Amino acid sequence: MNNRSLFVLFLIVSLVSLTSISVQAAPQISGELLSKLGVVLEDSYNLSAGQEVILNLDESLSSGAVHLKFKGDYKLPEGEWALDLDEAYLDYYAPNFDFRLGKQRLNWGTALQLNPTDVINPSNINDPLGEKLPVYLLNLDYYLSDTWQVTGVYAPFFTPAIAESPNPMIQLVKPENTFKNGEFAIKLSAMALQGMDFSLSFYHGKEKTPTPIIKPGEAPKAIFRDVNKLGADYATTIGDVGLWAEGSVNLPKDGDKNFEVIVGADYGFDNGLKIVSQFVHRSEGDKTNIILGGLNQVKGLYEWQLGGVYNITAKGLMLNPEFSYSLADATVFTAGLRYFKDSIGILPNEENQVYSQVSVSF
Amino acid sequence: MKKILKRSIVLALLLSLSLGATAFGKTLTGEEILTKVDQTMGAESKVMKQRMTIVAANGQERTREMQMWSRQASNGDEMLAKFLAPGDVRGTGILMKDEDMWLYLPALGKTRRVAAHAKKGSFMGSDLTFDDMEQLGSRGFAPFYEPQILGEEEVLDVSCFVLKLTPLDEENAFSYVKMWVEKDIFLPRQIEYYNADNTVQRLLTTWNLREEAGRWRAERMVMEDLTKGSKTILEVQEVDFEQSLDASVFTTRNLERGI
């Protein structure tokens, strides 16, 4: 029995033993059904469609909770189905600490969409701005006071952003699942300290995307380098303006150190119009500078927003106007356009597209 | 005898004038009335389950159910709200501590600090603002307005004091507010919010008054946006003033996981 199986067995035994002795009420079932339709506005105007189902099962215990999340995906025109146990974890609540064990996501950082300090879960390469991939974790939040908190994380199994080598000529070398190869992180955070929130974090683990290694006389391969990361984030309000900053310094074992920093601000007008702006600088490679911005307004049953990304370095632009309308309680129709002028270097599929979606939550 | 009778009449007149003045609020200043309003509406601690119905200008309705915890603290009032239904907002949480505010969205899985301007914005798509929820919930009106008594009027078939409330903050969205306070119980029955053009932009009315443990409260509040034609109805489903709430309730820990 390998380490992963042992861990999963431990998780199941923990869940079963705890749920059998102290269940508080019937499990709560919730979820979402999404129907999507997209048209690529180039060449043949290809259609794509899909259904996504999210099903959550939550059980409250006397001093904790159990959470299971299933995700189903049906894609057209391929007609392919995928069903996955997306999250499965157990919470234990003590007076001064919370403990979460299982397949889960952590969401660190104060910036919008891009978070340099959010280093535990790998990005989904098919949707880099969307939900990250879940990871088996032990997560401990210890509350020093109502203001101060220490978080410790241990990930026994490495989960990469890429499972297979994109180039068959290059062998992808995955690290073995040993204790030594486990990832860990620690974070000290403060909320409402003199009107500001901040955190400092340290991560030791592996880069989530591989680095190609080419040596004379050897077959080319790609490895996940060991890396240490120092992170910090900060959020406050000055007058009516919300301000935030987030950054990380990355120290790969076999490579040059690099850093990423984000600063952002938002402001809301009395008519409900909200404006958001964020600047991103990455020192790695070509030293990328990116600006993200957006306008948003909720008006009764409908909401509109205009998002934009401009890559100053590559001079790539994306505009994303979107409109949402509440059809009924928990039922929302959304339509939008993604327009690209050159590459913004963030999304894998940078094609002009019109899309629509209906979501029903329950 | 005539002298005694005359003195008695004068005394009686003076007494009736004096009693009348008290009864009709002439001895109460605007500040005193507003303080009594805040005392009636506020509570040292309160746990409340509410249903919010948003009625759009075209008559379509959307409902939200939420649980709110609030308390008056020495370092500023605190409020925690968690949405229970429907599914698209379930788990969403709002924490307000004095001037600080955080929002937890389950889809993002994290808590974000929200800038002060958001307090003037719509509370979850309703006709109420975050400021309204605070003022009607626990903080009251006195910290935000300078009151002036305008007189007395009958509104919703009850006798009321009429107050004009001028915002202390010049950047307030409204130029002034008119409040009708039911005289016997010091509960607002009607509030008009005036914009810069001196026209009523929003109208709040309170209904289904109920006394519980010596405390009067409105079980139903209706906020109408007269410019948009929409309205929001807040209905109290459960309320508990006895539950003791300490500072540890109003944390981002509880905002995320619930209480």
XYZ file of C-alpha atoms in Angstrom:
621
model
C 0.000 0.000 0.000
C 1.589 3.304 -1.050
C 1.640 6.561 0.903
C -1.316 8.065 -0.965
C -3.516 5.045 -0.265
C -2.528 5.104 3.409
C -3.378 8.782 3.622
C -6.758 8.303 1.941
C -7.513 5.330 4.225
C -6.608 7.455 7.249
C -8.891 10.199 5.961
C -11.825 7.841 5.413
C -11.395 6.189 8.828
C -11.256 9.642 10.426
C -14.381 10.784 8.620
C -16.356 7.630 9.368
C -15.373 7.425 13.018
C -16.172 11.058 13.681
C -19.405 11.144 11.718
C -20.701 7.992 13.383
C -20.374 9.309 16.899
C -21.363 12.939 16.784
C -23.504 13.819 13.802
C -25.590 16.933 14.591
C -28.227 16.828 11.848
C -29.010 15.420 8.429
C -26.365 16.276 5.821
C -26.938 19.488 3.932
C -26.998 19.104 0.158
C -26.196 22.081 -2.033
C -24.745 22.677 -5.439
C -24.935 24.294 -8.810
C -25.903 23.354 -12.350
C -24.244 25.308 -15.154
C -25.150 25.258 -18.833
C -22.609 26.930 -21.088
C -22.560 27.851 -24.759
C -19.701 29.553 -26.580
C -18.975 30.669 -30.150
C -15.436 31.349 -31.363
C -15.535 34.467 -33.534
C -12.840 33.308 -35.923
C -12.688 31.204 -39.091
C -15.465 28.635 -38.838
C -17.324 30.099 -35.847
C -16.951 26.855 -33.916
C -19.533 26.144 -31.256
C -18.731 24.675 -27.871
C -21.159 23.773 -25.125
C -21.125 22.002 -21.820
C -22.908 21.154 -18.608
C -21.250 21.347 -15.219
C -22.697 19.972 -12.022
C -21.354 20.712 -8.559
C -22.752 18.737 -5.640
C -21.781 19.534 -2.050
C -22.529 17.339 0.940
C -21.925 18.990 4.303
C -22.336 17.362 7.666
C -22.009 19.285 10.928
C -20.409 17.481 13.832
C -20.328 18.433 17.499
C -16.913 20.052 17.079
C -16.287 20.035 13.397
C -17.667 19.287 9.971
C -17.286 16.994 6.980
C -17.364 18.347 3.441
C -17.577 16.442 0.166
C -17.712 18.155 -3.215
C -18.368 16.280 -6.444
C -17.819 17.879 -9.818
C -19.311 16.549 -13.039
C -18.516 17.891 -16.474
C -20.128 17.090 -19.821
C -18.537 18.621 -22.903
C -20.005 19.048 -26.362
C -19.381 18.392 -29.216
C -16.977 15.738 -27.806
C -19.741 14.177 -25.694
C -17.257 13.391 -22.924
C -18.239 12.955 -19.281
C -15.968 13.450 -16.301
C -16.934 12.989 -12.675
C -14.538 13.739 -9.865
C -14.453 13.849 -6.102
C -13.194 17.421 -6.149
C -12.923 18.051 -2.401
C -13.189 15.766 0.621
C -12.113 17.002 4.002
C -12.750 16.875 7.697
C -12.784 19.951 9.935
C -12.053 19.829 13.629
C -12.763 22.967 15.678
C -11.064 23.550 19.018
C -11.299 26.728 21.124
C -8.016 28.117 19.769
C -7.450 26.261 16.547
C -9.124 24.761 13.491
C -7.763 21.697 11.765
C -8.646 20.632 8.221
C -7.530 17.326 6.756
C -8.144 16.083 3.225
C -8.408 17.130 -0.394
C -8.949 20.877 -0.340
C -8.065 24.299 -1.666
C -6.368 27.089 0.213
C -6.851 30.604 -1.052
C -4.141 32.913 0.174
C -3.570 36.522 -0.774
C -5.460 39.789 -0.991
C -5.046 40.602 -4.695
C -7.704 39.836 -7.308
C -7.377 36.912 -9.737
C -3.563 36.635 -9.467
C -2.051 35.811 -6.074
C 1.724 35.373 -5.765
C 1.369 34.161 -2.149
C -1.187 31.488 -3.072
C 1.424 28.782 -3.572
C -0.023 25.546 -2.229
C -2.582 24.561 -4.870
C -1.398 24.442 -8.494
C -3.167 26.519 -11.133
C -5.437 24.805 -13.613
C -3.526 25.296 -16.875
C -6.810 25.199 -18.819
C -8.231 28.018 -16.674
C -5.381 29.893 -14.963
C -7.695 32.590 -13.586
C -10.257 30.067 -12.336
C -10.380 27.673 -9.421
C -7.070 25.997 -8.617
C -6.577 22.220 -8.419
C -7.377 20.608 -5.054
C -4.549 19.050 -3.036
C -4.377 16.597 -0.095
C -3.386 18.772 2.844
C -3.126 19.019 6.563
C -4.044 22.610 7.449
C -3.876 24.035 10.957
C -5.106 27.528 11.838
C -4.034 28.566 15.315
C -5.658 31.724 16.693
C -3.283 33.620 18.957
C -5.984 36.252 19.520
C -8.961 37.755 17.662
C -6.367 39.646 15.595
C -3.389 37.310 15.165
C -3.382 33.907 13.502
C -0.710 31.360 12.561
C -1.385 28.871 9.779
C 0.658 25.747 9.159
C 0.221 23.580 6.073
C 1.726 20.243 5.115
C 1.112 18.617 1.718
C 2.435 15.047 1.763
C 1.884 14.416 -1.958
C 3.129 16.708 -4.673
C 0.420 17.762 -7.153
C 1.799 19.406 -10.307
C -0.042 21.771 -12.632
C 0.952 19.506 -15.530
C 0.546 15.761 -15.138
C 1.885 14.744 -18.553
C 4.767 16.080 -20.600
C 3.489 18.384 -23.364
C 6.391 17.251 -25.531
C 6.859 13.473 -25.988
C 10.580 14.064 -26.591
C 10.964 15.462 -23.078
C 10.563 13.126 -20.144
C 8.613 14.583 -17.220
C 10.277 13.543 -13.963
C 7.818 13.584 -11.085
C 9.134 13.593 -7.531
C 8.615 10.482 -5.417
C 5.998 10.600 -2.699
C 8.316 10.621 0.265
C 8.194 12.673 3.435
C 11.250 14.596 2.232
C 9.424 15.631 -0.934
C 6.403 16.924 0.962
C 5.598 20.630 0.813
C 5.038 22.819 3.812
C 4.130 26.437 4.451
C 3.645 28.699 7.420
C 1.830 32.013 7.550
C 1.446 34.677 10.199
C -1.527 36.953 9.604
C -3.248 39.839 11.328
C -6.744 41.195 10.736
C -7.967 44.639 11.789
C -4.626 45.749 13.196
C -4.812 49.558 13.237
C -7.188 49.453 10.264
C -5.135 47.078 8.130
C -4.771 43.377 7.397
C -1.466 41.762 6.502
C 0.320 38.438 6.363
C 3.850 37.085 6.040
C 4.408 33.587 4.672
C 7.124 31.068 3.928
C 6.763 28.079 1.613
C 9.126 25.185 0.974
C 8.242 22.778 -1.800
C 8.435 22.400 -5.522
C 7.565 24.562 -8.474
C 4.218 23.492 -9.893
C 5.340 23.727 -13.519
C 8.387 21.821 -14.819
C 11.689 23.318 -15.964
C 13.401 21.645 -18.954
C 16.902 20.318 -18.293
C 19.089 19.660 -21.304
C 22.518 18.137 -20.679
C 24.920 16.875 -23.356
C 24.714 13.123 -23.742
C 21.480 12.823 -21.774
C 17.872 12.630 -22.904
C 16.067 15.945 -22.326
C 13.898 15.966 -19.269
C 11.763 18.345 -17.264
C 11.904 18.485 -13.486
C 9.944 20.228 -10.761
C 12.594 22.297 -9.020
C 12.799 22.683 -5.257
C 11.859 26.201 -4.295
C 11.517 28.420 -1.245
C 9.082 31.332 -1.413
C 8.707 34.321 0.863
C 5.375 36.081 0.603
C 3.576 39.083 2.050
C 0.239 40.766 1.544
C -1.427 43.886 2.869
C -4.851 45.523 2.670
C -6.209 48.751 4.081
C -8.583 51.631 3.390
C -7.524 55.238 2.951
C -10.523 57.531 2.888
C -13.032 55.716 0.716
C -10.372 53.970 -1.384
C -9.507 50.326 -0.805
C -5.809 49.531 -1.272
C -3.914 46.258 -1.358
C -0.490 44.875 -2.185
C 0.829 41.356 -2.470
C 4.185 39.933 -3.464
C 6.501 36.970 -3.298
C 10.209 36.330 -3.693
C 10.901 32.937 -5.268
C 14.194 31.205 -4.524
C 14.531 28.099 -6.743
C 17.256 25.638 -5.774
C 18.784 25.523 -9.244
C 17.943 28.853 -10.796
C 17.827 32.603 -10.421
C 15.723 34.202 -7.775
C 12.743 36.159 -9.040
C 9.830 38.067 -7.636
C 6.272 39.064 -8.410
C 4.484 42.051 -6.933
C 0.915 43.315 -7.265
C -0.603 46.595 -6.107
C -4.284 47.418 -6.482
C -7.024 49.846 -5.533
C -10.796 50.094 -5.772
C -13.371 52.817 -5.343
C -17.155 52.876 -5.373
C -19.444 55.713 -6.408
C -22.805 56.540 -4.811
C -24.651 55.191 -7.875
C -23.194 51.725 -7.227
C -20.508 51.931 -9.912
C -17.297 50.313 -8.715
C -13.889 50.717 -10.309
C -10.994 48.323 -9.706
C -7.410 48.531 -10.913
C -4.408 46.320 -10.340
C -0.783 46.448 -11.516
C 1.323 43.269 -11.762
C 5.101 43.103 -12.169
C 6.977 39.848 -12.717
C 10.770 39.925 -12.694
C 11.208 36.481 -14.256
C 12.063 36.158 -17.959
C 11.065 39.251 -19.896
C 10.038 41.229 -16.791
C 6.339 41.327 -17.517
C 4.155 44.270 -16.516
C 0.414 43.794 -16.624
C -2.511 46.051 -15.765
C -5.900 44.592 -14.836
C -8.896 46.823 -14.490
C -12.633 46.660 -14.246
C -15.893 48.496 -13.863
C -18.910 46.915 -12.224
C -22.435 47.996 -11.371
C -25.358 46.119 -9.858
C -28.760 47.539 -10.814
C -31.680 45.651 -9.376
C -31.926 42.292 -11.082
C -29.055 42.838 -13.474
C -25.345 43.478 -13.208
C -22.832 44.560 -15.809
C -19.081 44.648 -15.765
C -16.230 45.524 -18.067
C -12.976 43.734 -17.332
C -9.721 44.370 -19.094
C -6.143 43.127 -19.086
C -3.277 44.982 -20.776
C 0.153 43.405 -20.995
C 2.411 46.450 -21.176
C 5.432 44.358 -22.120
C 3.800 42.385 -24.948
C 1.264 45.119 -25.784
C -1.518 42.520 -25.648
C -5.042 43.509 -24.715
C -8.117 41.611 -23.595
C -11.520 43.188 -23.039
C -14.271 41.264 -21.309
C -17.669 42.974 -21.107
C -20.212 40.814 -19.276
C -23.888 41.107 -18.413
C -25.808 39.073 -15.822
C -29.540 38.924 -15.173
C -31.310 37.202 -12.296
C -34.015 35.054 -13.930
C -35.391 33.786 -10.615
C -34.170 33.086 -7.090
C -30.740 31.415 -7.441
C -30.959 31.384 -11.250
C -28.668 33.695 -13.201
C -28.161 34.209 -16.930
C -24.777 35.568 -18.002
C -23.563 36.663 -21.433
C -20.220 38.118 -22.381
C -17.498 38.674 -24.930
C -13.768 37.998 -24.723
C -11.938 40.171 -27.202
C -8.171 39.830 -27.683
C -5.751 42.083 -29.476
C -2.426 40.256 -29.422
C -1.507 38.003 -26.512
C -1.945 38.955 -22.876
C 0.137 35.907 -21.887
C -2.175 34.771 -19.079
C -4.827 32.600 -20.718
C -4.058 29.464 -22.773
C -6.848 29.997 -25.271
C -6.788 33.589 -26.453
C -9.508 33.493 -29.104
C -12.254 36.046 -29.512
C -15.363 34.444 -28.148
C -18.986 35.170 -27.297
C -20.314 33.090 -24.435
C -23.442 32.621 -22.400
C -24.280 30.651 -19.298
C -27.239 29.828 -17.097
C -26.522 28.805 -13.520
C -28.999 27.353 -11.055
C -27.904 27.054 -7.445
C -29.652 24.856 -4.906
C -62.975 82.043 47.751
C -62.838 83.713 44.380
C -59.117 84.212 44.935
C -58.603 80.545 45.727
C -60.653 79.505 42.697
C -58.685 81.878 40.479
C -55.367 80.519 41.840
C -56.586 76.948 41.308
C -57.546 77.692 37.722
C -54.177 79.336 37.043
C -52.359 76.407 38.695
C -54.418 73.904 36.737
C -53.712 75.743 33.521
C -49.991 75.891 34.269
C -49.987 72.203 35.194
C -51.862 71.207 32.071
C -49.540 73.300 29.931
C -46.525 71.723 31.594
C -47.867 68.168 31.227
C -48.899 68.925 27.686
C -45.443 70.155 26.851
C -43.908 66.957 28.117
C -46.482 64.800 26.462
C -46.121 66.600 23.162
C -42.351 66.530 23.327
C -41.714 70.222 23.826
C -39.485 69.466 26.762
C -37.710 66.767 24.825
C -34.992 67.952 22.500
C -34.263 66.375 19.135
C -31.125 64.825 20.626
C -33.136 63.257 23.442
C -35.725 61.816 21.071
C -33.053 60.390 18.763
C -31.205 58.896 21.721
C -34.428 57.210 22.829
C -34.955 55.928 19.275
C -31.461 54.414 19.290
C -32.092 52.875 22.710
C -35.349 51.318 21.508
C -33.906 49.965 18.265
C -30.473 49.010 19.525
C -29.542 46.195 21.833
C -26.462 45.244 23.780
C -26.570 42.006 21.862
C -28.946 40.642 19.272
C -29.238 37.459 17.236
C -31.778 37.724 14.463
C -32.990 35.663 11.535
C -34.453 37.772 8.748
C -36.057 37.327 5.371
C -35.301 39.968 2.774
C -37.583 40.300 -0.262
C -36.351 42.476 -3.089
C -39.146 43.681 -5.357
C -37.855 45.067 -8.661
C -39.557 47.921 -10.497
C -41.209 45.367 -12.810
C -42.686 43.506 -9.828
C -40.331 40.516 -9.888
C -39.350 39.297 -6.442
C -36.123 37.772 -5.115
C -35.759 36.540 -1.557
C -32.802 36.150 0.746
C -32.626 34.644 4.220
C -29.934 35.623 6.657
C -28.792 35.287 10.220
C -27.314 38.315 11.952
C -25.374 38.699 15.162
C -24.740 42.195 16.522
C -23.551 43.797 19.726
C -22.661 47.187 21.094
C -19.003 47.158 22.119
C -16.895 49.781 23.885
C -14.575 50.045 20.872
C -17.394 50.324 18.308
C -20.381 48.253 17.274
C -19.944 44.857 15.660
C -22.125 42.927 13.238
C -21.796 39.552 11.554
C -24.254 38.437 8.864
C -24.404 35.065 7.107
C -26.721 34.348 4.193
C -28.638 31.083 4.510
C -30.612 31.046 1.248
C -31.050 30.903 -1.695
C -28.251 28.733 -3.065
C -26.398 31.414 -5.016
C -25.735 33.509 -1.901
C -25.660 30.751 0.747
C -22.532 31.006 2.904
C -21.779 34.592 1.917
C -20.773 36.499 5.017
C -20.269 40.112 6.059
C -18.367 41.253 9.119
C -18.417 44.858 10.314
C -16.339 46.061 13.240
C -16.548 49.782 13.826
C -15.250 51.244 10.521
C -13.699 47.990 9.236
C -15.624 45.637 6.976
C -14.884 42.250 5.401
C -16.729 40.130 2.889
C -16.479 36.340 2.598
C -17.530 34.760 -0.688
C -17.618 30.938 -0.619
C -16.831 30.773 -4.348
C -13.526 32.575 -3.738
C -12.925 30.736 -0.476
C -11.398 33.744 1.194
C -12.149 36.851 3.168
C -11.413 40.253 1.640
C -11.333 43.621 3.335
C -13.916 45.934 1.801
C -13.240 49.651 1.431
C -15.314 52.211 3.312
C -17.187 53.292 0.164
C -18.908 49.908 0.064
C -20.943 50.865 3.120
C -22.817 53.357 0.965
C -23.481 50.690 -1.630
C -26.370 48.276 -2.000
C -26.633 45.511 0.603
C -26.703 42.308 -1.498
C -28.634 43.903 -4.353
C -31.342 45.368 -2.116
C -32.578 48.957 -1.696
C -30.809 49.100 1.652
C -27.171 50.067 2.054
C -24.674 48.531 4.470
C -24.956 51.799 6.405
C -28.737 51.301 6.668
C -28.269 47.782 8.020
C -25.902 49.112 10.675
C -28.087 52.081 11.612
C -31.309 50.073 11.755
C -29.537 47.144 13.389
C -27.302 48.238 16.206
C -25.451 51.516 15.697
C -28.464 53.769 15.565
C -28.742 57.253 14.049
C -27.278 59.554 16.706
C -23.601 58.973 15.756
C -24.307 60.016 12.156
C -26.880 62.834 12.284
C -27.603 66.108 14.012
C -31.301 66.067 14.934
C -33.733 68.989 14.924
C -37.338 68.653 16.081
C -39.808 69.973 13.501
C -43.047 69.275 15.362
C -45.660 66.576 15.530
C -47.736 64.822 12.894
C -49.988 61.842 12.533
C -48.469 59.155 10.347
C -49.803 55.619 9.793
C -52.654 56.562 12.202
C -50.329 57.265 15.116
C -49.066 60.470 16.679
C -45.391 61.061 15.920
C -42.547 63.451 16.605
C -41.044 64.742 13.378
C -37.257 65.069 13.295
C -35.005 66.493 10.647
C -31.650 64.721 10.666
C -28.712 66.477 9.046
C -25.745 64.201 8.233
C -22.554 64.949 10.165
C -20.556 63.515 7.259
C -20.641 65.944 4.331
C -20.135 63.059 1.899
C -23.352 61.376 2.990
C -25.428 60.269 -0.002
C -28.435 62.245 1.321
C -28.718 65.945 2.068
C -31.032 65.284 5.009
C -33.427 62.729 6.480
C -36.903 63.223 7.954
C -37.973 60.790 10.623
C -41.425 60.254 12.156
C -41.052 58.724 15.638
C -44.083 57.153 17.354
C -44.450 59.195 20.541
C -45.380 56.489 23.004
C -42.714 53.970 22.118
C -39.955 55.988 20.385
C -39.830 53.761 17.322
C -39.444 55.280 13.833
C -42.589 54.686 11.756
C -41.465 56.496 8.628
C -38.133 57.806 7.355
C -37.695 59.910 4.224
C -34.239 60.234 2.685
C -33.830 63.457 0.669
C -31.338 63.889 -2.136
C -29.500 67.074 -3.117
C -32.563 68.319 -5.045
C -34.644 68.180 -1.845
C -36.823 65.400 -3.235
C -37.516 62.172 -1.411
C -35.317 59.453 -2.886
C -36.097 56.646 -0.462
C -38.892 55.938 1.980
C -38.715 53.557 4.923
C -41.843 52.484 6.789
C -42.126 50.128 9.758
C -44.988 47.696 10.370
C -46.183 44.940 12.676
C -44.874 46.490 15.892
C -44.424 44.083 18.748
C -43.396 44.408 22.376
C -41.182 41.699 23.755
C -39.548 41.787 27.196
C -40.353 45.495 27.471
C -38.727 46.244 24.115
C -40.610 47.484 21.066
C -39.519 46.427 17.605
C -40.886 46.390 14.076
C -41.262 42.924 12.595
C -41.495 44.312 9.088
C -39.647 47.174 7.420
C -40.167 48.359 3.867
C -37.577 50.473 2.077
C -38.807 51.965 -1.193
C -36.535 53.571 -3.749
C -38.869 56.160 -5.228
C -36.573 56.989 -8.153
C -36.050 53.373 -9.250
C -39.505 52.127 -8.310
C -38.090 49.132 -6.447
C -38.543 48.157 -2.814
C -37.052 45.831 -0.231
C -39.029 44.188 2.572
C -37.214 43.049 5.709
C -39.127 40.630 7.930
C -37.900 39.383 11.282
C -38.377 35.623 11.610
C -36.611 35.033 14.931
C -34.928 37.370 17.389
C -33.046 36.841 20.638
C -31.878 39.752 22.799
C -30.807 37.551 25.707
C -27.931 35.685 24.081
C -24.603 36.996 25.314
C -22.179 37.736 22.480
C -18.524 38.449 23.178
C -15.780 39.755 20.892
C -14.771 36.243 19.815
C -18.032 35.948 17.815
C -17.093 38.819 15.496
C -14.013 37.355 13.844
C -13.062 36.386 10.314
C -12.851 32.808 11.622
C -16.619 32.797 12.232
C -17.210 34.799 9.072
C -15.766 31.927 7.052
C -16.951 28.843 8.873
C -20.113 30.144 10.562
C -21.077 29.997 14.236
